[in-house]
Amino acid sequence: MTDPACPQTEALLTRLLGAEDPRASSDLTAAARAHLEVCPACQRAAARAAALEERLQGFAAEIKTAERPRPFRLPAPAAPAAGPARPAEPATFSFPWALVWGPALALLAGLLAWPFLATPRPGAAGRSSVEPLTLAVATDVRVAVGAVRRLDGRPVKAGEALTGANDLFQCLGLARLQFPNGTTVALQGATFQAFPGGLVLKQGRIEVDVPKQRTVFAVTTPVAVLGIRGTRFTVQVAADGTTGIRMDSGLISVTTVRNEEYPLAAGQSATITAEGVWRPGVIAVAEPSAPAAASRPEPLPGPSATGSAAGVLLNE
Amino acid sequence: MWDDNQLVQEVLAGRTAAFQELVARYGPGAQYYFWSRCGENRETAEDLTQEAFLRAFRSLRTYQIGSSFRKWFRTICHHLAIDHAQSRRPSGPPGPPPPAVPPACPARLAVQRQIIEEALRLLTPRQREVFELKYLWDATVEEVAQTLDLPVGTVKTDLTQARRRLLEVLEEKGNL
């Protein structure tokens, strides 16, 4: 490293390498600058330091170009505004990525499937309404298997869409929902709302399977919001809102009503009490028996309003 | 050019477009931070960068005007990286060792960049922190010291040693 031709070279190089900009000699003393003007060995050392700095600046410029992050879509403007802290309330999501790309992918799937749909098949007229759901209007949440009903008693059978994001549905036994982004949700005695980007679980038990791709899905319970990607897990909500979560695979991020965030990975489980207290490794929720009370609870905000409460967890 | 505190005040006043300037200012450094610390996976780095800015946006009310946004935001990134590492900690028996060559990142295809990144791996964690703050977060030596809660002299020493190591490696590889 050092040039034996001059005993001051090492000190000068050290001084330059610790400077704000090694290409400038402003960090050197007047005597060192004077020496530098006449010493070829020290000039070589200064040239090495300058070349290194050029190289590192080029590296930094390259990183800043290559590592430019994806466009950041801001949550609702009101979220960071000055003022009192938000009261604890069930946080919710909006999903611009899912809402934009979901219909586009669904349309593409529909176009690709058109030749199969347009071809009459023997016995098709007599078949039940359970059709391949991806070939249906895939912007809707549909009942794939079983049946659910609205609180007024009107049934939604297999193959039909759950219209109305603010509508509350009940699953009296077992059923499975198909979401436009490929997510499937198995229901057991659940009272819920559904919209293309997620599900609000008021009470009961669900098993969620989110495909492992760039898909975003959310489950909202009375005391927590679960942001999910490429995951399989079970959620159970008791009448008082106590929420149990058990992870089978993948990773989720849970935001409680206390606005605390917790990761939950495969094999882990946790309970969020009715007060929003996080208890890892415990499932303390009673098995669902009957669906929620017949009286209609206060409607939760729909997907358009949900974004303003807590913003977007994962943006594109 | 507006400083960070002015931009934060703009955001708090409801002119949220100012936040995009903060994203542009610190996004690449944050993304590289996550990339280098979270398995060198580009998609993970992008997701964590988004999450970091979302956390920052949500908790901007807690930021003290007049303090260092760089330091505040880097703390968010640091905690997020720890959360990520903990959430990925295997619970069962250890899996196979990671590949010697990290997963391909389009931007890393540049040989020049790869050589410097290999050299950066030879630095101590603190030297690397100092280096990244100086070059990728555009901090002065004093700002690096403020961000890392270190004396300026210590930062200068770390910076000197980091640059010296890089100089040795790059000269050895005939890359300077």
Short mmCIF file of C-alpha atoms in Angstrom, two decimals:
data_model
loop_
_atom_site.label_atom_id
_atom_site.label_comp_id
_atom_site.label_asym_id
_atom_site.label_seq_id
_atom_site.Cartn_x
_atom_site.Cartn_y
_atom_site.Cartn_z
CA MET A 1 0.00 0.00 0.00
CA THR A 2 2.66 2.51 1.00
CA ASP A 3 5.24 3.93 -1.31
CA PRO A 4 8.70 3.50 0.20
CA ALA A 5 9.94 6.48 -1.71
CA CYS A 6 8.39 8.88 0.82
CA PRO A 7 7.84 8.33 4.57
CA GLN A 8 4.85 10.70 4.54
CA THR A 9 2.87 8.83 1.91
CA GLU A 10 1.09 6.49 4.30
CA ALA A 11 -0.07 9.31 6.56
CA LEU A 12 -1.23 11.35 3.61
CA LEU A 13 -3.17 8.44 2.14
CA THR A 14 -4.83 7.74 5.49
CA ARG A 15 -5.79 11.38 5.77
CA LEU A 16 -7.31 11.42 2.30
CA LEU A 17 -9.21 8.15 2.77
CA GLY A 18 -10.88 9.56 5.86
CA ALA A 19 -11.82 12.83 4.21
CA GLU A 20 -15.28 13.88 3.15
CA ASP A 21 -14.06 13.75 -0.44
CA PRO A 22 -10.66 12.12 -1.05
CA ARG A 23 -10.43 13.91 -4.38
CA ALA A 24 -10.07 17.23 -2.61
CA SER A 25 -7.07 18.18 -0.56
CA SER A 26 -9.02 20.50 1.69
CA ASP A 27 -8.67 18.14 4.65
CA LEU A 28 -4.90 18.31 4.44
CA THR A 29 -2.82 20.74 6.40
CA ALA A 30 -1.03 23.52 4.55
CA ALA A 31 2.27 21.73 5.06
CA ALA A 32 0.87 18.50 3.65
CA ARG A 33 -0.53 20.31 0.63
CA ALA A 34 2.83 21.94 0.03
CA HIS A 35 4.54 18.58 0.32
CA LEU A 36 2.04 17.02 -2.06
CA GLU A 37 2.91 19.53 -4.74
CA VAL A 38 6.51 18.42 -4.85
CA CYS A 39 6.41 14.72 -3.90
CA PRO A 40 5.73 12.28 -6.77
CA ALA A 41 5.14 9.36 -4.38
CA CYS A 42 2.48 11.26 -2.46
CA GLN A 43 0.95 12.46 -5.72
CA ARG A 44 0.58 8.84 -6.76
CA ALA A 45 -1.11 8.05 -3.45
CA ALA A 46 -3.47 11.00 -3.88
CA ALA A 47 -4.26 9.82 -7.40
CA ARG A 48 -5.13 6.36 -6.08
CA ALA A 49 -7.46 7.85 -3.48
CA ALA A 50 -9.09 10.03 -6.11
CA ALA A 51 -9.53 7.10 -8.48
CA LEU A 52 -11.14 5.07 -5.72
CA GLU A 53 -13.54 7.89 -4.93
CA GLU A 54 -14.52 8.19 -8.60
CA ARG A 55 -15.15 4.49 -8.68
CA LEU A 56 -17.27 4.55 -5.52
CA GLN A 57 -19.27 7.55 -6.71
CA GLY A 58 -19.97 5.65 -9.92
CA PHE A 59 -21.08 2.65 -7.89
CA ALA A 60 -23.40 4.85 -5.83
CA ALA A 61 -24.89 6.38 -8.96
CA GLU A 62 -25.47 2.93 -10.40
CA ILE A 63 -27.20 1.73 -7.25
CA LYS A 64 -29.42 4.80 -7.13
CA THR A 65 -30.52 4.09 -10.68
CA ALA A 66 -30.93 0.35 -10.34
CA GLU A 67 -32.52 0.31 -6.89
CA ARG A 68 -35.15 2.92 -7.52
CA PRO A 69 -38.12 1.60 -5.55
CA ARG A 70 -41.51 0.86 -7.02
CA PRO A 71 -43.81 3.88 -7.13
CA PHE A 72 -45.10 4.40 -3.65
CA ARG A 73 -48.85 4.78 -3.55
CA LEU A 74 -49.78 6.88 -0.62
CA PRO A 75 -52.44 5.80 1.82
CA ALA A 76 -55.39 8.14 2.27
CA PRO A 77 -54.16 11.73 2.66
CA ALA A 78 -55.86 12.14 6.01
CA ALA A 79 -53.78 9.42 7.63
CA PRO A 80 -50.69 11.41 8.60
CA ALA A 81 -52.39 14.75 9.16
CA ALA A 82 -51.59 16.52 12.37
CA GLY A 83 -54.07 16.05 15.14
CA PRO A 84 -54.97 13.64 17.84
CA ALA A 85 -53.99 10.06 17.39
CA ARG A 86 -56.59 7.82 15.86
CA PRO A 87 -58.67 5.94 18.38
CA ALA A 88 -58.22 2.23 18.33
CA GLU A 89 -60.57 0.83 15.77
CA PRO A 90 -60.54 -2.17 13.52
CA ALA A 91 -58.10 -1.21 10.85
CA THR A 92 -58.86 -2.14 7.29
CA PHE A 93 -57.20 -2.22 3.91
CA SER A 94 -57.67 -1.15 0.38
CA PHE A 95 -55.96 -3.05 -2.40
CA PRO A 96 -55.30 -1.06 -5.51
CA TRP A 97 -53.08 -3.72 -6.97
CA ALA A 98 -55.66 -6.43 -6.60
CA LEU A 99 -58.46 -4.22 -7.84
CA VAL A 100 -56.56 -3.09 -10.89
CA TRP A 101 -54.84 -6.29 -11.90
CA GLY A 102 -57.50 -8.67 -10.69
CA PRO A 103 -60.08 -7.64 -13.30
CA ALA A 104 -57.41 -7.45 -15.99
CA LEU A 105 -56.21 -10.97 -15.28
CA ALA A 106 -59.79 -12.16 -15.02
CA LEU A 107 -60.58 -10.66 -18.42
CA LEU A 108 -57.52 -12.34 -19.89
CA ALA A 109 -58.52 -15.67 -18.36
CA GLY A 110 -62.02 -15.22 -19.74
CA LEU A 111 -60.71 -14.53 -23.24
CA LEU A 112 -58.43 -17.56 -23.15
CA ALA A 113 -61.29 -19.71 -21.96
CA TRP A 114 -63.80 -18.38 -24.46
CA PRO A 115 -63.40 -21.22 -27.00
CA PHE A 116 -64.21 -23.75 -24.30
CA LEU A 117 -67.18 -21.80 -23.04
CA ALA A 118 -68.58 -21.19 -26.50
CA THR A 119 -68.49 -24.88 -27.40
CA PRO A 120 -71.75 -26.61 -26.40
CA ARG A 121 -71.11 -29.70 -24.35
CA PRO A 122 -73.44 -32.62 -23.93
CA GLY A 123 -75.45 -32.46 -20.76
CA ALA A 124 -74.36 -28.94 -19.99
CA ALA A 125 -77.89 -27.65 -19.70
CA GLY A 126 -78.73 -30.09 -16.98
CA ARG A 127 -75.69 -29.50 -14.84
CA SER A 128 -75.73 -27.71 -11.57
CA SER A 129 -74.55 -24.16 -11.31
CA VAL A 130 -71.13 -25.29 -10.06
CA GLU A 131 -68.98 -24.26 -13.03
CA PRO A 132 -65.26 -23.63 -13.18
CA LEU A 133 -65.17 -20.39 -11.33
CA THR A 134 -62.20 -18.91 -13.06
CA LEU A 135 -64.28 -18.88 -16.24
CA ALA A 136 -67.04 -16.92 -14.62
CA VAL A 137 -67.02 -13.20 -14.02
CA ALA A 138 -63.88 -13.38 -11.99
CA THR A 139 -64.08 -9.91 -10.55
CA ASP A 140 -66.66 -11.25 -8.11
CA VAL A 141 -66.29 -13.27 -4.99
CA ARG A 142 -68.19 -16.47 -5.60
CA VAL A 143 -69.38 -19.41 -3.61
CA ALA A 144 -67.46 -22.40 -4.94
CA VAL A 145 -68.82 -25.14 -2.75
CA GLY A 146 -71.74 -25.19 -0.31
CA ALA A 147 -74.02 -22.27 0.33
CA VAL A 148 -74.17 -19.12 2.38
CA ARG A 149 -77.05 -16.78 3.07
CA ARG A 150 -77.67 -13.14 3.67
CA LEU A 151 -78.89 -12.11 7.08
CA ASP A 152 -82.39 -11.71 5.67
CA GLY A 153 -82.34 -15.40 4.84
CA ARG A 154 -81.88 -15.19 1.05
CA PRO A 155 -79.46 -17.95 0.02
CA VAL A 156 -76.41 -17.61 -2.20
CA LYS A 157 -75.76 -20.95 -3.80
CA ALA A 158 -72.66 -22.50 -5.27
CA GLY A 159 -71.58 -20.65 -8.38
CA GLU A 160 -73.33 -17.41 -7.45
CA ALA A 161 -71.58 -14.18 -6.61
CA LEU A 162 -71.63 -12.45 -3.26
CA THR A 163 -72.85 -9.06 -4.34
CA GLY A 164 -72.61 -6.05 -2.12
CA ALA A 165 -69.40 -5.50 -0.23
CA ASN A 166 -71.34 -4.12 2.73
CA ASP A 167 -73.67 -7.10 2.91
CA LEU A 168 -73.20 -9.48 5.76
CA PHE A 169 -73.32 -13.19 5.00
CA GLN A 170 -73.57 -16.29 7.10
CA CYS A 171 -72.32 -19.78 6.42
CA LEU A 172 -74.48 -22.21 8.33
CA GLY A 173 -72.27 -25.22 7.77
CA LEU A 174 -69.27 -25.56 5.52
CA ALA A 175 -68.65 -23.62 2.32
CA ARG A 176 -65.79 -22.39 0.22
CA LEU A 177 -65.39 -19.02 -1.45
CA GLN A 178 -63.35 -18.27 -4.54
CA PHE A 179 -61.81 -14.83 -4.86
CA PRO A 180 -60.83 -13.23 -8.16
CA ASN A 181 -57.13 -13.27 -7.32
CA GLY A 182 -57.18 -17.05 -6.85
CA THR A 183 -57.53 -17.06 -3.09
CA THR A 184 -59.87 -19.65 -1.65
CA VAL A 185 -61.47 -19.39 1.76
CA ALA A 186 -63.12 -22.34 3.50
CA LEU A 187 -65.86 -21.21 5.90
CA GLN A 188 -67.17 -22.91 8.98
CA GLY A 189 -70.03 -21.27 10.85
CA ALA A 190 -68.76 -17.88 9.76
CA THR A 191 -70.42 -14.47 9.64
CA PHE A 192 -68.55 -12.27 7.22
CA GLN A 193 -68.36 -9.63 4.52
CA ALA A 194 -66.42 -10.30 1.32
CA PHE A 195 -64.90 -8.09 -1.30
CA PRO A 196 -62.43 -8.85 -4.09
CA GLY A 197 -59.36 -7.96 -2.06
CA GLY A 198 -60.28 -9.55 1.23
CA LEU A 199 -62.75 -10.62 3.82
CA VAL A 200 -64.07 -9.19 7.08
CA LEU A 201 -64.66 -12.00 9.54
CA LYS A 202 -67.15 -11.06 12.24
CA GLN A 203 -67.33 -14.47 13.84
CA GLY A 204 -66.59 -18.09 13.05
CA ARG A 205 -63.74 -19.96 11.48
CA ILE A 206 -62.06 -19.72 8.09
CA GLU A 207 -59.16 -21.38 6.37
CA VAL A 208 -57.45 -19.12 3.88
CA ASP A 209 -55.26 -20.25 1.01
CA VAL A 210 -53.60 -17.39 -0.82
CA PRO A 211 -51.72 -18.45 -3.97
CA LYS A 212 -48.00 -17.98 -3.89
CA GLN A 213 -47.64 -15.23 -6.39
CA ARG A 214 -47.80 -11.49 -6.31
CA THR A 215 -51.19 -11.53 -4.71
CA VAL A 216 -52.44 -9.43 -1.86
CA PHE A 217 -55.28 -10.48 0.34
CA ALA A 218 -56.53 -9.33 3.71
CA VAL A 219 -58.63 -10.71 6.49
CA THR A 220 -60.07 -8.22 8.94
CA THR A 221 -61.42 -9.33 12.30
CA PRO A 222 -62.89 -7.15 15.06
CA VAL A 223 -59.48 -6.81 16.68
CA ALA A 224 -56.92 -7.22 13.91
CA VAL A 225 -56.02 -6.96 10.26
CA LEU A 226 -54.02 -9.72 8.58
CA GLY A 227 -52.01 -8.84 5.48
CA ILE A 228 -51.20 -11.94 3.56
CA ARG A 229 -49.10 -13.13 0.66
CA GLY A 230 -48.60 -16.71 -0.53
CA THR A 231 -49.98 -18.19 2.63
CA ARG A 232 -52.20 -20.84 4.13
CA PHE A 233 -53.63 -20.29 7.57
CA THR A 234 -56.69 -20.56 9.80
CA VAL A 235 -58.49 -17.74 11.60
CA GLN A 236 -61.15 -18.13 14.22
CA VAL A 237 -63.13 -15.32 15.78
CA ALA A 238 -65.22 -15.64 18.94
CA ALA A 239 -68.36 -13.67 19.69
CA ASP A 240 -66.40 -11.10 21.68
CA GLY A 241 -63.97 -10.60 18.80
CA THR A 242 -61.13 -12.65 20.26
CA THR A 243 -59.16 -13.84 17.25
CA GLY A 244 -57.02 -16.95 16.96
CA ILE A 245 -54.62 -17.45 14.07
CA ARG A 246 -52.72 -20.57 13.14
CA MET A 247 -50.21 -20.52 10.29
CA ASP A 248 -49.75 -23.51 8.01
CA SER A 249 -47.36 -21.92 5.55
CA GLY A 250 -46.05 -18.55 4.43
CA LEU A 251 -45.92 -15.35 6.39
CA ILE A 252 -48.51 -12.79 7.43
CA SER A 253 -48.34 -9.43 9.08
CA VAL A 254 -50.95 -8.79 11.75
CA THR A 255 -51.91 -5.27 12.81
CA THR A 256 -53.96 -5.21 15.97
CA VAL A 257 -56.50 -2.57 16.97
CA ARG A 258 -53.75 -1.17 19.16
CA ASN A 259 -51.91 -0.43 15.93
CA GLU A 260 -49.18 -2.90 16.82
CA GLU A 261 -47.75 -5.05 14.06
CA TYR A 262 -46.61 -8.63 14.46
CA PRO A 263 -45.25 -11.07 11.89
CA LEU A 264 -46.53 -14.61 12.05
CA ALA A 265 -44.65 -17.33 10.18
CA ALA A 266 -45.38 -20.93 9.23
CA GLY A 267 -45.97 -23.16 12.23
CA GLN A 268 -46.69 -20.26 14.57
CA SER A 269 -49.98 -19.35 16.17
CA ALA A 270 -51.33 -16.49 18.23
CA THR A 271 -54.42 -15.08 19.83
CA ILE A 272 -55.50 -11.46 19.90
CA THR A 273 -57.80 -10.86 22.81
CA ALA A 274 -60.97 -8.79 22.64
CA GLU A 275 -58.91 -5.92 24.05
CA GLY A 276 -56.40 -6.26 21.22
CA VAL A 277 -53.65 -7.84 23.32
CA TRP A 278 -51.31 -10.10 21.35
CA ARG A 279 -50.58 -13.53 22.85
CA PRO A 280 -48.19 -15.60 20.78
CA GLY A 281 -48.35 -19.33 20.64
CA VAL A 282 -51.82 -19.60 22.13
CA ILE A 283 -55.10 -20.46 20.48
CA ALA A 284 -57.75 -19.50 22.98
CA VAL A 285 -60.85 -19.27 20.83
CA ALA A 286 -63.85 -21.52 21.27
CA GLU A 287 -64.86 -23.70 18.33
CA PRO A 288 -67.64 -22.15 16.29
CA SER A 289 -71.03 -23.61 17.00
CA ALA A 290 -73.88 -21.49 15.75
CA PRO A 291 -73.65 -18.55 13.39
CA ALA A 292 -73.68 -15.04 14.74
CA ALA A 293 -76.82 -13.59 16.24
CA ALA A 294 -79.62 -12.91 13.83
CA SER A 295 -79.66 -9.23 14.57
CA ARG A 296 -77.64 -7.41 11.99
CA PRO A 297 -74.52 -5.84 13.42
CA GLU A 298 -73.53 -2.35 12.47
CA PRO A 299 -72.21 -2.49 8.90
CA LEU A 300 -68.50 -2.15 8.45
CA PRO A 301 -67.16 0.21 5.81
CA GLY A 302 -66.85 -1.22 2.36
CA PRO A 303 -63.63 -1.62 0.43
CA SER A 304 -63.59 1.94 -0.80
CA ALA A 305 -63.87 3.31 2.70
CA THR A 306 -61.58 0.79 4.28
CA GLY A 307 -58.51 2.26 2.66
CA SER A 308 -58.83 5.52 4.50
CA ALA A 309 -58.72 3.94 7.90
CA ALA A 310 -55.36 2.28 7.84
CA GLY A 311 -54.02 2.73 4.38
CA VAL A 312 -52.46 0.21 2.10
CA LEU A 313 -50.26 -2.40 3.59
CA LEU A 314 -48.57 -3.58 0.46
CA ASN A 315 -48.58 -1.46 -2.59
CA GLU A 316 -47.56 -2.00 -6.12
CA MET B 1 -33.87 22.05 -2.67
CA TRP B 2 -36.09 21.51 0.33
CA ASP B 3 -34.61 19.81 3.30
CA ASP B 4 -36.18 16.73 4.84
CA ASN B 5 -37.90 18.61 7.66
CA GLN B 6 -39.59 20.98 5.23
CA LEU B 7 -40.86 18.02 3.25
CA VAL B 8 -42.20 16.36 6.39
CA GLN B 9 -44.00 19.55 7.35
CA GLU B 10 -45.55 19.67 3.89
CA VAL B 11 -46.82 16.13 4.26
CA LEU B 12 -48.20 16.83 7.72
CA ALA B 13 -49.97 19.86 6.31
CA GLY B 14 -51.79 17.59 3.91
CA ARG B 15 -49.62 18.12 0.81
CA THR B 16 -48.75 14.47 0.66
CA ALA B 17 -47.05 14.67 -2.71
CA ALA B 18 -44.02 15.90 -0.79
CA PHE B 19 -43.66 12.40 0.57
CA GLN B 20 -42.75 11.20 -2.90
CA GLU B 21 -39.66 13.37 -2.73
CA LEU B 22 -38.64 11.61 0.46
CA VAL B 23 -39.24 8.29 -1.29
CA ALA B 24 -37.07 9.37 -4.19
CA ARG B 25 -34.40 10.63 -1.81
CA TYR B 26 -34.12 7.61 0.44
CA GLY B 27 -35.75 4.82 -1.55
CA PRO B 28 -32.67 3.51 -3.37
CA GLY B 29 -30.57 3.49 -0.20
CA ALA B 30 -33.32 1.73 1.72
CA GLN B 31 -33.87 -0.81 -1.01
CA TYR B 32 -30.18 -1.60 -1.19
CA TYR B 33 -30.14 -1.82 2.61
CA PHE B 34 -32.88 -4.48 2.55
CA TRP B 35 -31.40 -6.20 -0.45
CA SER B 36 -28.03 -6.64 1.23
CA ARG B 37 -29.47 -7.69 4.59
CA CYS B 38 -32.46 -9.80 3.66
CA GLY B 39 -31.09 -12.55 1.48
CA GLU B 40 -30.20 -10.43 -1.53
CA ASN B 41 -33.66 -11.02 -2.92
CA ARG B 42 -34.89 -8.18 -5.04
CA GLU B 43 -38.58 -8.81 -4.55
CA THR B 44 -38.19 -9.01 -0.80
CA ALA B 45 -36.19 -5.79 -0.84
CA GLU B 46 -38.88 -4.03 -2.85
CA ASP B 47 -41.62 -5.24 -0.53
CA LEU B 48 -39.73 -4.23 2.58
CA THR B 49 -38.94 -0.83 1.11
CA GLN B 50 -42.63 -0.25 0.46
CA GLU B 51 -43.44 -1.40 3.95
CA ALA B 52 -40.80 0.88 5.45
CA PHE B 53 -42.20 3.93 3.70
CA LEU B 54 -45.71 2.95 4.66
CA ARG B 55 -44.67 2.70 8.29
CA ALA B 56 -42.96 6.05 8.02
CA PHE B 57 -46.01 7.63 6.47
CA ARG B 58 -48.33 6.19 9.08
CA SER B 59 -46.22 7.33 11.99
CA LEU B 60 -45.07 10.64 10.59
CA ARG B 61 -46.87 12.42 13.40
CA THR B 62 -44.35 10.93 15.82
CA TYR B 63 -41.39 12.39 13.93
CA GLN B 64 -39.87 15.35 15.73
CA ILE B 65 -39.42 18.25 13.37
CA GLY B 66 -35.83 19.41 13.53
CA SER B 67 -34.36 16.01 14.08
CA SER B 68 -32.82 13.85 11.37
CA PHE B 69 -35.34 12.22 9.05
CA ARG B 70 -32.55 10.04 7.69
CA LYS B 71 -31.85 8.68 11.14
CA TRP B 72 -35.54 8.25 11.94
CA PHE B 73 -36.29 6.46 8.70
CA ARG B 74 -33.21 4.28 8.92
CA THR B 75 -34.35 3.15 12.36
CA ILE B 76 -37.63 2.06 10.79
CA CYS B 77 -35.68 0.13 8.15
CA HIS B 78 -33.48 -1.42 10.82
CA HIS B 79 -36.46 -2.64 12.85
CA LEU B 80 -38.17 -3.91 9.75
CA ALA B 81 -35.09 -5.89 8.75
CA ILE B 82 -34.95 -7.42 12.23
CA ASP B 83 -38.65 -8.31 12.07
CA HIS B 84 -38.09 -9.87 8.70
CA ALA B 85 -35.11 -11.89 9.91
CA GLN B 86 -37.00 -13.11 12.96
CA SER B 87 -40.04 -14.07 10.98
CA ARG B 88 -37.90 -16.14 8.66
CA ARG B 89 -35.97 -17.85 11.42
CA PRO B 90 -36.43 -21.60 10.85
CA SER B 91 -38.18 -23.45 13.63
CA GLY B 92 -37.16 -26.93 12.50
CA PRO B 93 -33.79 -28.39 11.61
CA PRO B 94 -31.53 -26.12 9.61
CA GLY B 95 -31.96 -26.27 5.87
CA PRO B 96 -29.26 -26.42 3.25
CA PRO B 97 -26.69 -23.63 3.32
CA PRO B 98 -27.40 -20.66 1.09
CA PRO B 99 -25.81 -20.74 -2.35
CA ALA B 100 -22.42 -19.17 -2.61
CA VAL B 101 -23.62 -16.96 -5.41
CA PRO B 102 -26.59 -14.81 -4.40
CA PRO B 103 -29.75 -14.90 -6.49
CA ALA B 104 -29.49 -12.97 -9.68
CA CYS B 105 -30.50 -9.36 -9.49
CA PRO B 106 -30.82 -7.66 -12.86
CA ALA B 107 -28.94 -4.62 -11.71
CA ARG B 108 -26.13 -6.78 -10.38
CA LEU B 109 -25.32 -8.09 -13.79
CA ALA B 110 -22.94 -5.24 -14.15
CA VAL B 111 -19.57 -6.75 -13.37
CA GLN B 112 -18.28 -3.51 -11.94
CA ARG B 113 -21.00 -3.41 -9.36
CA GLN B 114 -20.47 -7.04 -8.49
CA ILE B 115 -16.80 -6.49 -7.79
CA ILE B 116 -17.51 -3.68 -5.36
CA GLU B 117 -20.26 -5.66 -3.66
CA GLU B 118 -17.88 -8.54 -3.14
CA ALA B 119 -15.42 -6.12 -1.64
CA LEU B 120 -18.11 -4.66 0.62
CA ARG B 121 -18.71 -8.09 2.09
CA LEU B 122 -15.18 -7.97 3.48
CA LEU B 123 -16.01 -4.94 5.61
CA THR B 124 -17.19 -5.13 9.18
CA PRO B 125 -20.92 -4.48 9.66
CA ARG B 126 -20.25 -1.02 11.06
CA GLN B 127 -17.84 -0.10 8.28
CA ARG B 128 -20.46 -1.17 5.81
CA GLU B 129 -23.11 0.93 7.57
CA VAL B 130 -20.82 3.93 7.37
CA PHE B 131 -20.06 3.28 3.73
CA GLU B 132 -23.72 2.91 2.74
CA LEU B 133 -24.80 6.01 4.61
CA LYS B 134 -22.01 8.02 3.04
CA TYR B 135 -22.50 6.89 -0.54
CA LEU B 136 -26.06 5.64 -0.85
CA TRP B 137 -27.88 7.85 1.68
CA ASP B 138 -25.85 10.94 0.73
CA ALA B 139 -24.82 11.68 4.29
CA THR B 140 -21.84 13.75 5.29
CA VAL B 141 -19.41 12.34 7.82
CA GLU B 142 -21.13 14.34 10.55
CA GLU B 143 -24.55 13.11 9.46
CA VAL B 144 -23.30 9.53 9.46
CA ALA B 145 -22.06 10.04 13.00
CA GLN B 146 -25.42 11.51 14.00
CA THR B 147 -27.35 8.69 12.37
CA LEU B 148 -25.30 5.94 13.97
CA ASP B 149 -24.82 7.72 17.30
CA LEU B 150 -21.07 7.55 16.93
CA PRO B 151 -18.33 10.15 17.44
CA VAL B 152 -17.21 11.83 14.23
CA GLY B 153 -13.69 10.51 14.78
CA THR B 154 -14.95 6.95 14.93
CA VAL B 155 -16.84 7.40 11.69
CA LYS B 156 -13.75 8.83 10.02
CA THR B 157 -11.74 5.85 11.21
CA ASP B 158 -14.36 3.43 9.89
CA LEU B 159 -14.56 5.28 6.61
CA THR B 160 -10.79 5.27 6.26
CA GLN B 161 -10.58 1.55 6.92
CA ALA B 162 -13.48 0.80 4.60
CA ARG B 163 -11.99 2.80 1.75
CA ARG B 164 -8.57 1.33 2.34
CA ARG B 165 -9.98 -2.18 2.15
CA LEU B 166 -11.87 -1.36 -1.01
CA LEU B 167 -8.75 0.22 -2.48
CA GLU B 168 -6.75 -2.92 -1.77
CA VAL B 169 -9.37 -5.23 -3.24
CA LEU B 170 -10.02 -3.17 -6.34
CA GLU B 171 -6.31 -2.73 -7.03
CA GLU B 172 -5.71 -6.42 -6.46
CA LYS B 173 -8.39 -7.24 -9.01
CA GLY B 174 -6.97 -4.66 -11.40
CA ASN B 175 -10.23 -2.80 -11.24
CA LEU B 176 -8.98 0.64 -10.42
#
